[in-house]
Amino acid sequence: MKNMKKILAISMVAAFIMPVFLLAHPGEVIKAFNCPGNFPTGLAFDGEYLWLADRKDQALYCIDPSSGAVVRSIPSPAYWPTGLAWDGEYLWAADVKGGLPLSENYHGKIYQISPSDGNVVKVLEAPTGRPRDLAWDGRYLWCVDEGADEIIQFSPEDGTTIKTLRSPANDPRGLAFDGTYLWVSDRMLDEVYMVDPTNGQVLIITDAPGAFTRGLAWDGEFIWAADSQEDKLFCMKGLDDDLYVLKNERHARVTYTHVLTNFGPGRMLEADIHIAVPVDRDNQVIEKIEYADDYKDFVTDESGQKTVHYRFANVKAGEKVEAQMVTTAKLYEIRYFIDPLKVGGLDEMPDDIPKVYYENNEKYQMDHPVIADAVKKVVGDEQNPYWIARKIYNFLMDAMYYEMTGGWNTAPTVLARGNGSCSEYSFVYISMCRAAGLPARYVGSVVVRGDDDSMDDVFHRWVEVYLPNYGWIPVDPSGGDQALPRNQANYFGHLSNRFLITTESAGGSETMEWTYNSNEFYSTEPKTFVTSDHFADWKPLD
C-alpha cells in the first residue's frame, strides 16, 4: 500500500507539548562536595555531622553537611576502613584487613569507637569476611559484603548473625537505614536500591550519583553517598512524591502490517481486520498515525480499546489483502517509584476504573479451585494493593517457568501445568489479582528486536495493576522470573524503551478477542485455505 492517507490520531506540536521529565525523584542529586581525601569509603551521620572514612589517609573525617567543611578528624581504628555507622553514642567502623596492613588479608573486623578521640571501645569479628559498609537500625548493626553478595544483620554485643539477605545485585558497597527501609548501592551496575529489610525484596531502583559509590548514610531527610571515583559526597533525595522518571528517548516509525492470503481454491467471502490504535501513555508520545486509503472505520470495545477496522470482500484464490498502520512515536524507558506505605487501600479505587478490569470469564476462571486456593495461600488477609500484587508476582516466580508451548490456555490450566508463554503468565497473574480484589488488565506491544532497525513478529504482552495514588503500574510476571532481587524488581514498575504499546484490554474483546496488536475475522467458501501473517517494522528517526 504505497499510497497512504495521513490521519492524525493526536495532533501534537512539539514546541508546546513535550513529555514530562520528572526532575525530582529518588536518587536526584541535591548538592555535592569534594571529599577531604581521594579514597573515601564508609559514611555515617551522627545527627549533626557526617563521618567519612578514607582508606589511604586511614582517618575518619567529621564533615559539616551544610558546607562540606571538615570540622575535625580522628584516626581510623585499623588500617583499611571500609564502613561506618552511628548508634546514637558511638561510631562503628568496619575494616576488611582484620587490623593488619597485609595484602589479600581479608579478615573483617568491626570496631566500636569513641567519636571524640577515636579510641576503640569494642572489637567484634565481622559476620562476614569482607564487610564494606555498615548501618544501624536502632537495635542491630547491618553490613554488606560484595564477596558473599549478602546483607547481614548482626548483634553489636558479640557479632552474632541475626539475619542474612541476598544482596540486590553482585557488588554491594554502600548501606544505610532510613528508619523503615535499607538503601544499598551497587558498584558494577551504578545503582542504589531501596530494600525491604524483612525479606530483601528490592522496592525501588535508582541511578547512583557516581561511578563507584561506596558509603551511604541517612540524615533523616536525604541519602548521602560517598563516591571514590568522583571523590565527592553527594546529597540525594530518598523517597519523594514524584511517581516516575523517564530517560533514554527512542524516536521511531513503526509500520504494522496484517496480511491475509487466500490460497484457494475457493473465495474468501468477507474479511475484517482490526489493528489496535496506540495512545499517549506515561512513557510514549504518539506524534502521528497513518492509515491506508481503504480503511473502513474505527471501533472502540468495552475496555475502551480503539481499533482501526478494515473490511474486504470477494478475495479470489491467489490474492491477498493487507491492512497497515504507521505510527511515529517517542518512546522512553520509565521507572516508577512506589512506596508501599503510600499506596491506598482496596477501598480507595477510583470509580472510573471500568468494571471489566474486575470481572471473571472463561480464560481467567477466578473461582476455579486452582486459582482460589493459590490466592488464599499467597495473599491471605493482605489488604495493601502493592503487597497483593507483589506477593502474587513472587509466587509465580516459584510456581512457573517460561515456555512457549503453543496456544493460550486458561489460567488454572497454566498454573497447574507450571509453565507458559508471556500471555499465559499474564492470564494467571490477572486472574489471581482480580480474585484478590485488585483491578488488572493486560497490555500488548510490538518490540525492538536487537537493532534499532528491526522486524518483530513475536511481540510481547504483560500486565498492569491499579495501585491507588500511583495509577496503572506495569508488571511483567514472565520477565520477573530472575535470580537477583534487583532483576526481579526490574520487571515490577519498570519498562525499557523497546516497546510501542498498542493494546489495553480486559480480555475477550468483541474486536480483539484475546489477541493484541491486531485481529482478524473471515469467512470462506468450502475447502478454502487462508493464512494470516502480522509483523512490525521499526525505523529509527533523528
Coordinates of C-alpha atoms in Angstrom, one line a residue:
M1 CA 0.0 0.0 0.0
K2 CA 2.2 2.7 -1.3
N3 CA -0.5 5.3 -1.2
M4 CA -1.1 6.2 2.4
K5 CA -3.6 8.7 3.8
K6 CA -2.3 10.7 6.7
I7 CA -4.7 10.9 9.6
L8 CA -3.6 12.4 12.8
A9 CA -4.8 10.4 15.8
I10 CA -3.4 13.0 18.1
S11 CA -2.3 16.4 16.9
M12 CA 0.8 17.5 18.6
V13 CA 3.1 20.5 18.3
A14 CA 6.5 19.6 19.6
A15 CA 7.4 23.1 20.7
F16 CA 4.4 23.2 23.0
I17 CA 3.6 19.7 24.1
M18 CA 6.6 17.7 25.4
P19 CA 6.9 14.6 27.6
V20 CA 7.2 15.5 31.2
F21 CA 10.6 14.6 32.6
L22 CA 10.2 14.5 36.4
L23 CA 13.4 16.0 37.7
A24 CA 12.7 15.4 41.4
H25 CA 12.8 11.7 42.2
P26 CA 14.6 9.2 44.4
G27 CA 18.3 9.5 43.7
E28 CA 18.2 13.1 42.4
V29 CA 21.3 14.9 43.5
I30 CA 20.6 18.0 45.6
K31 CA 24.2 19.1 46.2
A32 CA 27.7 17.7 46.2
F33 CA 31.0 18.4 48.0
N34 CA 34.6 17.4 47.4
C35 CA 35.9 14.7 49.7
P36 CA 38.8 15.7 52.0
G37 CA 40.8 12.7 50.7
N38 CA 41.0 10.7 47.5
F39 CA 40.0 7.3 48.8
P40 CA 36.6 7.7 50.5
T41 CA 34.8 4.6 51.7
G42 CA 32.3 4.4 54.6
L43 CA 29.8 7.1 55.6
A44 CA 27.6 7.8 58.6
F45 CA 25.5 10.6 60.1
D46 CA 25.6 11.4 63.8
G47 CA 22.5 13.6 63.9
E48 CA 24.6 16.8 63.2
Y49 CA 27.6 15.8 61.2
L50 CA 28.7 13.4 58.5
W51 CA 31.5 11.0 59.2
L52 CA 33.6 9.8 56.2
A53 CA 36.3 7.1 56.3
D54 CA 39.3 7.4 53.9
R55 CA 41.2 4.2 53.2
K56 CA 44.6 5.7 52.3
D57 CA 44.5 8.5 54.9
Q58 CA 43.4 5.9 57.5
A59 CA 41.3 8.6 59.0
L60 CA 37.7 9.4 59.8
Y61 CA 36.6 12.9 58.9
C62 CA 33.8 14.8 60.6
I63 CA 32.1 16.9 58.0
D64 CA 29.6 19.7 58.1
P65 CA 26.8 18.7 55.8
S66 CA 25.8 22.2 55.1
S67 CA 29.1 23.3 53.6
G68 CA 31.3 20.2 53.2
A69 CA 33.9 21.7 55.5
V70 CA 36.0 19.3 57.7
V71 CA 35.2 20.0 61.3
R72 CA 37.9 17.6 62.7
S73 CA 39.3 14.1 62.2
I74 CA 40.2 11.1 64.2
P75 CA 42.4 8.1 63.2
S76 CA 40.7 5.0 61.8
P77 CA 40.7 2.1 64.3
A78 CA 42.8 0.0 61.9
Y79 CA 44.5 0.1 58.5
W80 CA 41.8 -0.5 55.9
P81 CA 38.5 1.2 56.9
T82 CA 35.5 0.4 54.7
G83 CA 32.3 1.1 56.5
L84 CA 30.8 3.4 59.2
A85 CA 27.6 3.6 61.3
W86 CA 26.3 5.7 64.2
D87 CA 24.3 4.1 67.0
G88 CA 23.4 7.4 68.8
E89 CA 26.5 7.4 71.0
Y90 CA 29.4 5.6 69.3
L91 CA 30.8 5.2 65.8
W92 CA 31.1 1.7 64.4
A93 CA 33.8 1.1 61.8
A94 CA 34.3 -1.9 59.5
D95 CA 37.8 -3.0 58.5
V96 CA 38.4 -5.7 55.9
K97 CA 42.1 -6.4 56.8
G98 CA 41.5 -7.5 60.3
G99 CA 43.7 -4.8 61.7
L100 CA 46.7 -5.9 59.7
P101 CA 48.1 -3.9 56.8
L102 CA 48.7 -7.0 54.7
S103 CA 47.7 -7.6 51.1
E104 CA 44.9 -10.1 50.5
N105 CA 44.5 -10.5 54.2
Y106 CA 40.7 -10.2 54.1
H107 CA 39.5 -10.9 57.7
G108 CA 36.8 -8.4 58.6
K109 CA 36.5 -6.8 62.0
I110 CA 34.1 -4.4 63.4
Y111 CA 35.2 -1.6 65.8
Q112 CA 33.1 0.4 68.2
I113 CA 35.0 3.7 68.7
S114 CA 34.7 6.9 70.6
P115 CA 33.8 9.8 68.3
S116 CA 35.8 12.3 70.4
D117 CA 39.2 10.7 70.1
G118 CA 38.9 7.5 68.0
N119 CA 39.7 5.2 70.9
V120 CA 38.5 1.7 70.4
V121 CA 35.8 0.6 72.9
K122 CA 35.0 -2.9 71.5
V123 CA 36.2 -5.2 68.7
L124 CA 34.0 -7.8 67.0
E125 CA 34.7 -10.4 64.4
A126 CA 32.7 -9.3 61.4
P127 CA 29.9 -11.7 60.5
T128 CA 31.4 -11.9 57.0
G129 CA 34.9 -11.8 55.6
R130 CA 34.7 -8.5 53.6
P131 CA 32.3 -6.0 55.3
R132 CA 32.1 -3.0 53.0
D133 CA 29.7 -0.6 54.8
L134 CA 27.6 -0.5 57.9
A135 CA 24.2 0.7 59.1
W136 CA 22.4 0.9 62.4
D137 CA 18.7 0.1 62.7
G138 CA 18.2 1.1 66.4
R139 CA 19.0 -2.3 67.8
Y140 CA 21.3 -4.2 65.4
L141 CA 24.1 -3.4 63.0
W142 CA 23.9 -4.3 59.3
C143 CA 26.8 -4.8 56.9
V144 CA 27.1 -5.6 53.2
D145 CA 29.7 -8.0 51.7
E146 CA 30.5 -7.9 48.0
G147 CA 32.3 -11.2 48.1
A148 CA 29.4 -13.1 49.7
D149 CA 26.8 -10.9 47.9
E150 CA 24.9 -10.6 51.2
I151 CA 23.3 -8.1 53.6
I152 CA 23.8 -9.2 57.1
Q153 CA 22.1 -8.1 60.3
F154 CA 24.2 -8.8 63.4
S155 CA 24.4 -8.2 67.1
P156 CA 26.5 -5.3 68.4
E157 CA 27.1 -7.3 71.6
D158 CA 29.0 -10.3 70.2
G159 CA 28.7 -10.2 66.3
T160 CA 26.1 -13.0 66.2
T161 CA 24.3 -13.0 62.8
I162 CA 20.6 -12.3 63.2
K163 CA 19.5 -12.4 59.6
T164 CA 21.1 -12.8 56.1
L165 CA 19.6 -11.4 52.9
R166 CA 20.7 -11.8 49.3
S167 CA 22.2 -8.5 48.1
P168 CA 20.2 -6.8 45.3
A169 CA 23.0 -7.4 42.8
N170 CA 26.5 -8.8 42.7
D171 CA 28.7 -5.9 44.0
P172 CA 27.1 -4.2 47.0
R173 CA 29.2 -1.4 48.6
G174 CA 27.1 1.2 50.4
L175 CA 24.5 0.7 53.1
A176 CA 22.1 2.9 55.1
F177 CA 18.9 2.6 57.1
D178 CA 16.2 5.3 56.9
G179 CA 14.1 4.0 59.8
T180 CA 12.0 1.8 57.6
Y181 CA 14.0 0.6 54.6
L182 CA 17.6 -0.3 53.8
W183 CA 19.4 1.5 51.0
V184 CA 22.1 -0.4 49.1
S185 CA 24.5 0.8 46.4
D186 CA 26.0 -1.5 43.8
R187 CA 29.3 -0.7 42.3
M188 CA 29.1 -2.5 38.9
L189 CA 25.5 -1.5 38.0
D190 CA 25.9 2.0 39.4
E191 CA 22.5 1.9 41.1
V192 CA 21.0 2.4 44.5
Y193 CA 18.2 0.2 45.8
M194 CA 15.6 0.7 48.5
V195 CA 15.3 -2.7 50.1
D196 CA 12.7 -4.3 52.4
P197 CA 14.7 -5.4 55.5
T198 CA 12.3 -8.2 56.3
N199 CA 12.8 -10.2 53.2
G200 CA 15.4 -8.4 51.0
Q201 CA 13.0 -7.5 48.2
V202 CA 14.0 -4.5 46.1
L203 CA 11.2 -1.9 46.1
I204 CA 12.9 1.0 44.3
I205 CA 15.8 1.2 41.8
T206 CA 17.5 4.5 41.1
D207 CA 20.8 5.6 39.5
A208 CA 23.8 6.0 41.7
P209 CA 25.3 9.6 41.7
G210 CA 28.8 8.4 40.6
A211 CA 30.7 5.6 39.0
F212 CA 31.9 4.0 42.3
T213 CA 29.5 4.7 45.1
R214 CA 30.8 3.2 48.3
G215 CA 29.4 4.6 51.5
L216 CA 25.7 5.6 52.2
A217 CA 24.2 7.4 55.1
W218 CA 20.7 8.7 56.0
D219 CA 20.4 12.1 57.7
G220 CA 16.7 11.9 58.5
E221 CA 15.7 13.6 55.2
F222 CA 18.3 12.8 52.5
I223 CA 20.6 10.0 51.5
W224 CA 24.3 10.8 51.3
A225 CA 26.7 8.9 49.1
A226 CA 30.5 8.8 49.1
D227 CA 31.9 8.1 45.6
S228 CA 35.5 7.1 45.3
Q229 CA 35.8 7.7 41.5
E230 CA 34.3 11.2 41.7
D231 CA 35.9 11.8 45.1
K232 CA 32.7 13.5 46.1
L233 CA 30.0 13.5 48.7
F234 CA 26.5 13.6 47.1
C235 CA 23.3 14.5 48.9
M236 CA 20.4 12.8 47.2
K237 CA 16.6 12.6 47.6
G238 CA 15.2 9.5 49.1
L239 CA 11.5 8.8 48.9
D240 CA 9.7 11.6 47.0
D241 CA 6.2 12.3 45.8
D242 CA 7.1 12.0 42.2
L243 CA 5.8 8.9 40.6
Y244 CA 8.4 8.1 37.9
V245 CA 11.4 9.1 35.9
L246 CA 11.8 9.0 32.1
K247 CA 15.1 8.5 30.2
N248 CA 16.6 7.0 27.0
E249 CA 14.3 8.6 24.4
R250 CA 13.8 6.5 21.3
H251 CA 12.3 8.2 18.2
A252 CA 10.9 5.7 15.7
R253 CA 8.5 5.0 13.0
V254 CA 6.7 1.6 13.3
T255 CA 4.9 0.1 10.4
Y256 CA 2.5 -2.6 11.5
T257 CA 1.1 -4.9 8.7
H258 CA -1.6 -7.6 8.9
V259 CA -1.9 -9.8 5.8
L260 CA -4.5 -12.4 4.8
T261 CA -3.5 -14.6 1.8
N262 CA -6.1 -16.8 0.1
F263 CA -4.5 -20.0 -1.3
G264 CA -7.9 -21.1 -2.6
P265 CA -9.3 -22.9 -4.4
G266 CA -12.4 -21.0 -3.3
R267 CA -13.0 -17.4 -2.4
M268 CA -12.6 -15.6 0.9
L269 CA -16.1 -14.1 1.1
E270 CA -15.5 -11.5 3.7
A271 CA -12.6 -10.4 5.9
D272 CA -12.4 -7.9 8.7
I273 CA -9.0 -6.8 10.2
H274 CA -8.8 -4.8 13.4
I275 CA -5.5 -3.1 14.3
A276 CA -5.1 -1.7 17.8
V277 CA -4.5 2.1 17.8
P278 CA -1.8 3.2 20.3
V279 CA -2.3 6.2 22.5
D280 CA -0.2 8.5 24.7
R281 CA 1.0 7.0 27.9
D282 CA 3.4 8.0 30.6
N283 CA 6.3 6.5 28.6
Q284 CA 5.1 7.1 25.0
V285 CA 4.2 10.1 22.9
I286 CA 2.3 9.4 19.7
E287 CA 3.2 12.0 17.2
K288 CA 1.4 10.8 14.1
I289 CA -0.5 7.8 12.8
E290 CA -1.1 7.0 9.1
Y291 CA -3.7 4.6 7.8
A292 CA -4.2 3.0 4.3
D293 CA -6.7 4.7 2.0
D294 CA -9.1 1.8 2.1
Y295 CA -9.6 1.7 5.9
K296 CA -13.3 1.5 6.8
D297 CA -13.9 2.9 10.2
F298 CA -12.8 3.0 13.9
V299 CA -14.3 0.8 16.6
T300 CA -14.0 1.1 20.4
D301 CA -14.6 -2.0 22.5
E302 CA -15.8 -2.4 26.1
S303 CA -12.3 -1.9 27.5
G304 CA -12.0 1.4 25.7
Q305 CA -9.6 -0.1 23.2
K306 CA -9.8 1.7 19.8
T307 CA -9.1 -0.2 16.6
V308 CA -8.9 0.8 13.0
H309 CA -11.2 -1.5 11.1
Y310 CA -10.5 -2.7 7.5
R311 CA -13.1 -4.7 5.6
F312 CA -12.5 -6.7 2.4
A313 CA -14.8 -8.9 0.3
N314 CA -14.7 -11.5 -2.5
V315 CA -11.0 -12.2 -2.3
K316 CA -10.1 -14.7 -5.0
A317 CA -7.7 -17.6 -4.9
G318 CA -4.1 -16.4 -5.2
E319 CA -5.0 -12.9 -3.9
K320 CA -4.1 -11.3 -0.6
V321 CA -5.4 -8.3 1.4
E322 CA -3.3 -6.1 3.6
A323 CA -4.1 -3.7 6.4
Q324 CA -1.4 -1.4 7.6
M325 CA -0.8 1.3 10.3
V326 CA 2.3 3.5 10.5
T327 CA 3.0 5.1 13.9
T328 CA 5.6 7.8 14.6
A329 CA 6.3 8.0 18.3
K330 CA 8.8 8.9 21.0
L331 CA 9.3 6.1 23.5
Y332 CA 11.0 6.2 26.9
E333 CA 12.4 4.0 29.5
I334 CA 10.2 4.5 32.6
R335 CA 10.8 3.6 36.2
Y336 CA 8.1 4.1 38.8
F337 CA 9.0 4.8 42.4
I338 CA 6.4 3.1 44.6
D339 CA 6.4 3.4 48.4
P340 CA 4.1 0.6 49.7
L341 CA 3.2 2.7 52.7
K342 CA 1.8 5.4 50.4
V343 CA -0.4 3.1 48.3
G344 CA -4.1 3.5 49.0
G345 CA -6.3 0.6 50.1
L346 CA -8.6 -1.6 48.0
D347 CA -11.5 0.6 49.1
E348 CA -9.8 3.6 47.5
M349 CA -10.0 2.5 43.9
P350 CA -11.4 5.3 41.6
D351 CA -15.0 4.9 40.4
D352 CA -14.0 5.3 36.8
I353 CA -12.0 2.1 36.5
P354 CA -14.0 0.0 34.0
K355 CA -15.8 -2.9 35.6
V356 CA -14.3 -5.3 33.0
Y357 CA -11.0 -5.0 34.8
Y358 CA -12.5 -6.8 37.8
E359 CA -14.6 -9.3 36.0
N360 CA -14.3 -13.1 35.6
N361 CA -14.6 -15.0 32.4
E362 CA -13.7 -18.3 30.7
K363 CA -10.0 -17.6 30.3
Y364 CA -9.4 -16.3 33.9
Q365 CA -11.7 -18.7 35.9
M366 CA -11.1 -16.8 39.1
D367 CA -13.4 -19.1 41.1
H368 CA -11.6 -22.3 39.9
P369 CA -10.1 -24.2 42.9
V370 CA -6.6 -24.0 41.5
I371 CA -6.8 -20.2 41.4
A372 CA -8.9 -19.7 44.6
D373 CA -6.6 -22.0 46.6
A374 CA -3.5 -20.2 45.3
V375 CA -4.9 -16.8 46.2
K376 CA -5.9 -17.9 49.7
K377 CA -2.4 -19.3 50.3
V378 CA -0.4 -16.4 48.8
V379 CA -2.5 -13.3 49.6
G380 CA -4.1 -14.4 52.9
D381 CA -5.6 -11.4 54.6
E382 CA -3.3 -8.8 52.9
Q383 CA -5.1 -5.6 52.1
N384 CA -2.4 -3.4 50.7
P385 CA -2.7 -3.5 46.9
Y386 CA 1.0 -3.2 46.4
W387 CA 1.8 -6.2 48.5
I388 CA -1.1 -8.2 47.0
A389 CA 0.4 -7.5 43.6
R390 CA 4.0 -8.2 44.8
K391 CA 3.1 -11.5 46.6
I392 CA 1.4 -12.9 43.6
Y393 CA 4.3 -11.8 41.5
N394 CA 6.8 -13.5 43.8
F395 CA 4.6 -16.7 43.9
L396 CA 4.6 -17.1 40.1
M397 CA 8.5 -16.9 40.1
D398 CA 8.5 -20.1 42.1
A399 CA 5.4 -21.8 40.7
M400 CA 6.1 -21.4 37.0
Y401 CA 8.8 -21.2 34.3
Y402 CA 8.7 -19.7 30.9
E403 CA 7.9 -21.9 27.9
M404 CA 6.1 -21.3 24.7
T405 CA 4.0 -24.4 24.3
G406 CA 1.6 -23.1 21.7
G407 CA -1.9 -21.8 22.3
W408 CA -3.3 -19.7 25.2
N409 CA -4.7 -21.9 27.8
T410 CA -6.9 -20.9 30.7
A411 CA -5.3 -19.5 33.9
P412 CA -6.0 -22.6 36.1
T413 CA -4.7 -24.9 33.4
V414 CA -1.5 -22.9 33.0
L415 CA -0.9 -22.6 36.8
A416 CA -1.5 -26.3 37.3
R417 CA 0.9 -27.1 34.4
G418 CA 3.6 -24.8 35.8
N419 CA 4.8 -23.2 32.6
G420 CA 3.6 -20.8 30.0
S421 CA 4.2 -18.0 27.5
C422 CA 4.2 -14.3 28.3
S423 CA 0.4 -14.3 27.5
E424 CA -0.3 -17.3 29.7
Y425 CA 1.7 -15.8 32.6
S426 CA -0.4 -12.7 32.2
F427 CA -3.7 -14.6 32.3
V428 CA -2.7 -16.3 35.6
Y429 CA -1.5 -13.1 37.1
I430 CA -4.6 -11.2 36.1
S431 CA -6.9 -14.0 37.4
M432 CA -5.2 -14.1 40.8
C433 CA -5.1 -10.3 41.2
R434 CA -8.8 -10.0 40.3
A435 CA -9.7 -12.8 42.7
A436 CA -7.9 -10.8 45.4
G437 CA -10.0 -7.7 44.5
L438 CA -7.2 -5.9 42.6
P439 CA -8.1 -4.5 39.1
A440 CA -5.8 -5.8 36.5
R441 CA -5.5 -5.8 32.7
Y442 CA -3.0 -6.8 30.0
V443 CA -1.2 -4.5 27.6
G444 CA 0.3 -5.7 24.3
S445 CA 3.1 -4.2 22.2
V446 CA 5.4 -4.5 19.3
V447 CA 9.1 -4.7 20.3
V448 CA 12.5 -3.6 19.0
R449 CA 14.4 -6.9 18.5
G450 CA 18.1 -6.1 18.8
D451 CA 18.9 -3.4 16.2
D452 CA 17.1 -0.1 16.1
D453 CA 16.1 -1.0 12.5
S454 CA 14.4 -4.4 13.1
M455 CA 11.4 -6.5 12.5
D456 CA 9.2 -8.0 15.2
D457 CA 6.7 -10.9 14.6
V458 CA 6.8 -12.3 18.1
F459 CA 5.5 -9.3 20.1
H460 CA 5.1 -9.2 23.9
R461 CA 2.3 -8.7 26.5
W462 CA 2.4 -8.1 30.2
V463 CA 0.1 -6.9 33.0
E464 CA -0.9 -3.6 34.6
V465 CA -2.4 -3.4 38.0
Y466 CA -4.0 -0.4 39.5
L467 CA -2.4 1.0 42.7
P468 CA -4.3 3.9 44.4
N469 CA -2.2 7.1 44.5
Y470 CA 0.0 5.7 41.7
G471 CA -2.3 4.6 38.8
W472 CA -1.7 1.7 36.4
I473 CA 1.7 0.1 37.0
P474 CA 3.4 -2.4 34.7
V475 CA 4.1 -5.9 36.0
D476 CA 5.8 -8.5 33.8
P477 CA 5.4 -11.8 35.6
S478 CA 7.3 -13.8 32.9
G479 CA 10.2 -11.4 32.8
G480 CA 10.5 -11.2 36.6
D481 CA 11.5 -14.9 36.9
Q482 CA 15.1 -13.9 37.7
A483 CA 17.6 -14.9 40.4
L484 CA 18.8 -11.5 41.6
P485 CA 16.4 -9.3 43.7
R486 CA 17.4 -6.3 41.5
N487 CA 16.4 -8.1 38.3
Q488 CA 13.1 -9.3 39.9
A489 CA 12.3 -5.7 40.8
N490 CA 13.2 -4.5 37.3
Y491 CA 10.0 -6.1 35.9
F492 CA 7.7 -4.6 38.5
G493 CA 7.1 -0.9 37.8
H494 CA 9.7 -0.6 35.0
L495 CA 9.7 -0.7 31.2
S496 CA 12.5 -0.2 28.8
N497 CA 12.1 1.9 25.6
R498 CA 11.8 -1.1 23.3
F499 CA 8.0 -1.2 23.3
L500 CA 5.3 0.5 21.4
I501 CA 2.3 -0.3 23.4
T502 CA -0.8 -0.7 21.2
T503 CA -3.3 -2.6 23.3
E504 CA -5.0 -2.1 26.7
S505 CA -7.5 -4.9 27.3
A506 CA -9.6 -6.8 29.9
G507 CA -9.6 -9.8 27.6
G508 CA -12.3 -11.3 25.5
S509 CA -12.8 -8.2 23.4
E510 CA -15.5 -8.1 20.7
T511 CA -13.0 -6.8 18.2
M512 CA -9.6 -8.1 19.5
E513 CA -10.8 -11.3 21.3
W514 CA -7.8 -12.4 23.3
T515 CA -5.2 -11.1 20.8
Y516 CA -3.3 -7.9 20.9
N517 CA -1.9 -5.6 18.2
S518 CA -4.3 -6.9 15.6
N519 CA -7.0 -9.5 15.0
E520 CA -9.0 -10.8 12.0
F521 CA -12.4 -12.4 11.2
Y522 CA -13.1 -14.0 7.8
S523 CA -15.4 -16.4 6.0
T524 CA -14.7 -18.6 3.0
E525 CA -16.2 -21.0 0.5
P526 CA -15.8 -24.6 1.5
K527 CA -12.3 -26.2 1.4
T528 CA -10.6 -22.8 1.1
F529 CA -7.2 -22.3 2.8
V530 CA -6.3 -18.8 4.2
T531 CA -3.1 -17.8 6.0
S532 CA -2.6 -14.9 8.3
D533 CA 0.6 -13.0 9.0
H534 CA 1.4 -9.9 11.0
F535 CA 4.6 -8.1 11.8
A536 CA 6.1 -4.7 12.7
D537 CA 9.0 -3.0 11.0
W538 CA 10.9 -0.4 13.1
K539 CA 12.8 2.5 11.6
P540 CA 14.8 4.9 13.8
L541 CA 14.4 8.6 13.3
D542 CA 16.6 11.6 14.0

